[in-house]
Amino acid sequence: MLNLIEVDFLEFKEKLYSYYVELFPEDERQPLNLLEKLYDDGIVRFVKICDDEINVGFLIYVTTKDNPYVWLSYFAIFKEYQNNKYGFRAIDL
């Protein structure tokens, strides 16, 4: 079963950041210290995409306190799990 699980900055840094660096070009990435500040300010959220216990990808979204909408900033399915409809299913959730 596919699940979206919100994680804190520390887990993002330790378990997902290396994928973030690998999958997104440097000029499209936010610096880690900026992501931490935005997380601490409640603007950025990190979510891992899991199929049962297997982490198959992640997403980063932006939100603000007075806005009911979110902006999907980064979305990635790890290369070894692509072409299995994980992206479609995660967006559907």
Coordinates of N, CA and C in Angstrom, one line a residue:
M1 N 0.8 -1.2 0.0 CA 0.0 0.0 0.0 C 0.9 1.2 0.0
L2 N 0.6 2.2 -0.9 CA 1.4 3.4 -1.0 C 0.9 4.4 0.1
N3 N 1.9 5.0 0.7 CA 1.7 6.0 1.8 C 2.5 7.2 1.6
L4 N 2.0 8.4 2.0 CA 2.8 9.6 2.0 C 3.0 9.9 3.5
I5 N 4.3 10.0 3.9 CA 4.6 10.1 5.3 C 5.5 11.4 5.5
E6 N 4.9 12.4 6.2 CA 5.7 13.6 6.4 C 6.8 13.3 7.4
V7 N 8.0 13.8 7.0 CA 9.2 13.6 7.9 C 9.7 15.0 8.3
D8 N 10.5 15.0 9.4 CA 11.1 16.3 9.8 C 12.4 16.6 9.0
F9 N 13.0 17.7 9.3 CA 14.2 18.2 8.5 C 15.3 17.2 8.8
L10 N 15.5 16.7 10.0 CA 16.6 15.8 10.3 C 16.5 14.5 9.4
E11 N 15.3 13.9 9.4 CA 15.2 12.7 8.6 C 15.4 13.0 7.1
F12 N 14.9 14.2 6.6 CA 15.1 14.6 5.2 C 16.6 14.7 5.0
K13 N 17.3 15.3 5.9 CA 18.8 15.5 5.7 C 19.5 14.2 5.7
E14 N 19.2 13.3 6.6 CA 19.9 12.1 6.8 C 19.5 11.0 5.7
K15 N 18.3 11.0 5.3 CA 17.8 9.9 4.5 C 17.4 10.2 3.0
L16 N 17.1 11.5 2.8 CA 16.6 11.9 1.5 C 17.4 12.9 0.8
Y17 N 18.2 13.7 1.5 CA 19.0 14.7 0.9 C 19.9 14.2 -0.2
S18 N 20.5 13.1 0.0 CA 21.5 12.6 -1.1 C 20.7 12.3 -2.4
Y19 N 19.5 11.8 -2.3 CA 18.6 11.7 -3.5 C 18.3 13.0 -4.1
Y20 N 18.0 14.0 -3.3 CA 17.7 15.3 -3.7 C 18.8 15.9 -4.6
V21 N 20.0 15.7 -4.1 CA 21.2 16.2 -4.8 C 21.5 15.4 -6.1
E22 N 21.2 14.1 -6.0 CA 21.4 13.3 -7.2 C 20.4 13.5 -8.3
L23 N 19.2 13.8 -7.9 CA 18.1 13.8 -8.9 C 17.8 15.2 -9.5
F24 N 18.2 16.3 -8.8 CA 17.9 17.6 -9.3 C 19.2 18.4 -9.6
P25 N 19.2 19.1 -10.7 CA 20.4 19.8 -11.0 C 20.7 20.9 -10.0
E26 N 22.0 21.2 -9.8 CA 22.4 22.2 -8.8 C 21.7 23.5 -8.9
D27 N 21.5 24.0 -10.1 CA 20.8 25.3 -10.3 C 19.3 25.2 -10.1
E28 N 18.8 24.1 -9.8 CA 17.3 23.9 -9.5 C 17.1 23.6 -8.0
R29 N 18.2 23.4 -7.3 CA 18.1 23.0 -5.9 C 18.2 24.2 -5.0
Q30 N 17.5 24.1 -3.8 CA 17.6 25.1 -2.8 C 18.8 24.7 -1.9
P31 N 19.6 25.6 -1.3 CA 20.6 25.2 -0.4 C 20.0 24.6 0.8
L32 N 20.7 23.6 1.4 CA 20.2 22.9 2.6 C 19.9 23.8 3.7
N33 N 20.7 24.8 4.0 CA 20.5 25.7 5.1 C 19.2 26.5 4.9
L34 N 18.9 26.9 3.6 CA 17.6 27.5 3.3 C 16.4 26.6 3.5
L35 N 16.5 25.4 3.1 CA 15.5 24.4 3.3 C 15.2 24.2 4.8
E36 N 16.3 24.2 5.6 CA 16.1 24.1 7.1 C 15.4 25.3 7.6
K37 N 15.8 26.5 7.2 CA 15.1 27.7 7.7 C 13.6 27.7 7.3
L38 N 13.3 27.4 6.0 CA 11.9 27.3 5.6 C 11.1 26.3 6.3
Y39 N 11.8 25.2 6.6 CA 11.1 24.1 7.4 C 10.8 24.7 8.8
D40 N 11.8 25.3 9.5 CA 11.6 25.8 10.8 C 10.5 26.9 10.8
D41 N 10.4 27.6 9.8 CA 9.4 28.7 9.7 C 8.0 28.2 9.3
G42 N 7.9 26.8 9.0 CA 6.6 26.2 8.7 C 6.2 26.4 7.3
I43 N 7.1 26.7 6.4 CA 6.8 27.0 5.0 C 7.0 25.8 4.1
V44 N 8.1 25.0 4.4 CA 8.4 23.8 3.6 C 8.2 22.6 4.4
R45 N 7.6 21.6 3.7 CA 7.4 20.3 4.3 C 8.0 19.2 3.4
F46 N 8.5 18.1 4.1 CA 9.1 17.0 3.4 C 8.3 15.8 3.6
V47 N 8.1 15.0 2.5 CA 7.2 13.8 2.5 C 7.9 12.7 1.8
K48 N 8.1 11.5 2.5 CA 8.6 10.4 1.8 C 7.4 9.6 1.2
I49 N 7.7 9.0 0.1 CA 6.7 8.1 -0.6 C 7.1 6.7 -0.3
C50 N 6.2 5.9 0.3 CA 6.6 4.6 0.7 C 5.5 3.6 0.2
D51 N 6.1 2.5 -0.3 CA 5.2 1.3 -0.7 C 5.5 0.3 0.4
D52 N 4.5 0.1 1.2 CA 4.7 -0.6 2.5 C 5.9 0.0 3.2
E53 N 6.9 -0.7 3.5 CA 8.1 -0.2 4.2 C 9.2 0.3 3.3
I54 N 9.0 0.3 2.0 CA 10.0 0.6 1.0 C 9.9 2.1 0.6
N55 N 10.9 2.9 0.8 CA 10.9 4.3 0.4 C 11.2 4.3 -1.1
V56 N 10.2 4.8 -1.9 CA 10.3 4.8 -3.3 C 10.5 6.2 -3.9
G57 N 10.4 7.2 -3.1 CA 10.6 8.6 -3.6 C 10.3 9.6 -2.5
F58 N 10.2 10.9 -2.9 CA 9.9 11.9 -1.9 C 9.3 13.1 -2.6
L59 N 8.7 14.0 -1.9 CA 8.3 15.3 -2.4 C 8.5 16.3 -1.4
I60 N 8.7 17.6 -1.9 CA 8.8 18.7 -1.0 C 7.7 19.7 -1.4
Y61 N 7.0 20.2 -0.5 CA 5.9 21.2 -0.8 C 6.0 22.4 0.0
V62 N 5.5 23.5 -0.5 CA 5.5 24.8 0.2 C 4.1 25.1 0.5
T63 N 3.9 25.7 1.7 CA 2.6 26.1 2.1 C 2.7 27.4 3.0
T64 N 1.7 28.1 3.1 CA 1.7 29.2 4.1 C 0.5 29.2 5.0
K65 N 0.6 29.8 6.1 CA -0.4 29.7 7.1 C -1.8 30.2 6.7
D66 N -1.9 31.2 5.9 CA -3.2 31.8 5.5 C -3.7 31.3 4.1
N67 N -3.0 30.3 3.5 CA -3.3 29.9 2.2 C -3.7 28.4 2.2
P68 N -4.9 28.0 1.7 CA -5.3 26.6 1.8 C -4.6 25.8 0.7
Y69 N -3.8 26.4 -0.2 CA -3.2 25.7 -1.3 C -1.7 25.3 -0.9
V70 N -1.2 24.3 -1.6 CA 0.2 24.0 -1.5 C 0.9 24.1 -2.9
W71 N 2.1 24.3 -2.9 CA 2.9 24.3 -4.1 C 3.9 23.2 -4.1
L72 N 3.8 22.2 -5.0 CA 4.6 21.1 -5.1 C 6.0 21.6 -5.7
S73 N 6.9 21.6 -4.9 CA 8.2 22.2 -5.3 C 9.2 21.2 -5.9
Y74 N 9.2 20.0 -5.3 CA 10.1 18.9 -5.8 C 9.3 17.6 -5.7
F75 N 9.4 16.8 -6.7 CA 8.7 15.5 -6.7 C 9.6 14.5 -7.4
A76 N 10.0 13.4 -6.7 CA 10.9 12.4 -7.3 C 10.5 11.0 -6.9
I77 N 10.6 10.1 -7.9 CA 10.5 8.7 -7.7 C 11.9 8.2 -8.0
F78 N 12.5 7.4 -7.1 CA 13.9 7.0 -7.3 C 14.0 6.1 -8.5
K79 N 15.1 6.2 -9.2 CA 15.3 5.6 -10.5 C 14.9 4.1 -10.6
E80 N 15.2 3.4 -9.5 CA 15.0 1.9 -9.5 C 13.5 1.6 -9.4
Y81 N 12.7 2.6 -9.0 CA 11.2 2.4 -8.9 C 10.4 3.1 -9.9
Q82 N 11.0 3.8 -10.8 CA 10.3 4.5 -11.9 C 9.6 3.5 -12.8
N83 N 8.6 4.0 -13.5 CA 7.8 3.2 -14.5 C 6.9 2.1 -13.8
N84 N 6.6 2.3 -12.5 CA 5.7 1.4 -11.8 C 4.5 2.2 -11.3
K85 N 4.2 3.3 -11.9 CA 3.0 4.2 -11.5 C 3.1 4.7 -10.1
Y86 N 4.2 4.8 -9.5 CA 4.3 5.3 -8.2 C 4.0 6.8 -8.2
G87 N 4.5 7.5 -9.2 CA 4.3 9.0 -9.3 C 2.8 9.3 -9.5
F88 N 2.2 8.6 -10.4 CA 0.7 8.7 -10.6 C 0.0 8.5 -9.3
R89 N 0.3 7.4 -8.6 CA -0.4 7.0 -7.4 C -0.2 8.0 -6.3
A90 N 1.1 8.5 -6.2 CA 1.4 9.5 -5.1 C 0.6 10.8 -5.3
I91 N 0.5 11.2 -6.5 CA -0.2 12.5 -6.8 C -1.7 12.3 -6.6
D92 N -2.2 11.1 -6.9 CA -3.6 10.8 -6.7 C -3.9 10.8 -5.2
L93 N -3.0 10.4 -4.3 CA -3.2 10.5 -2.9 C -3.3 11.9 -2.4

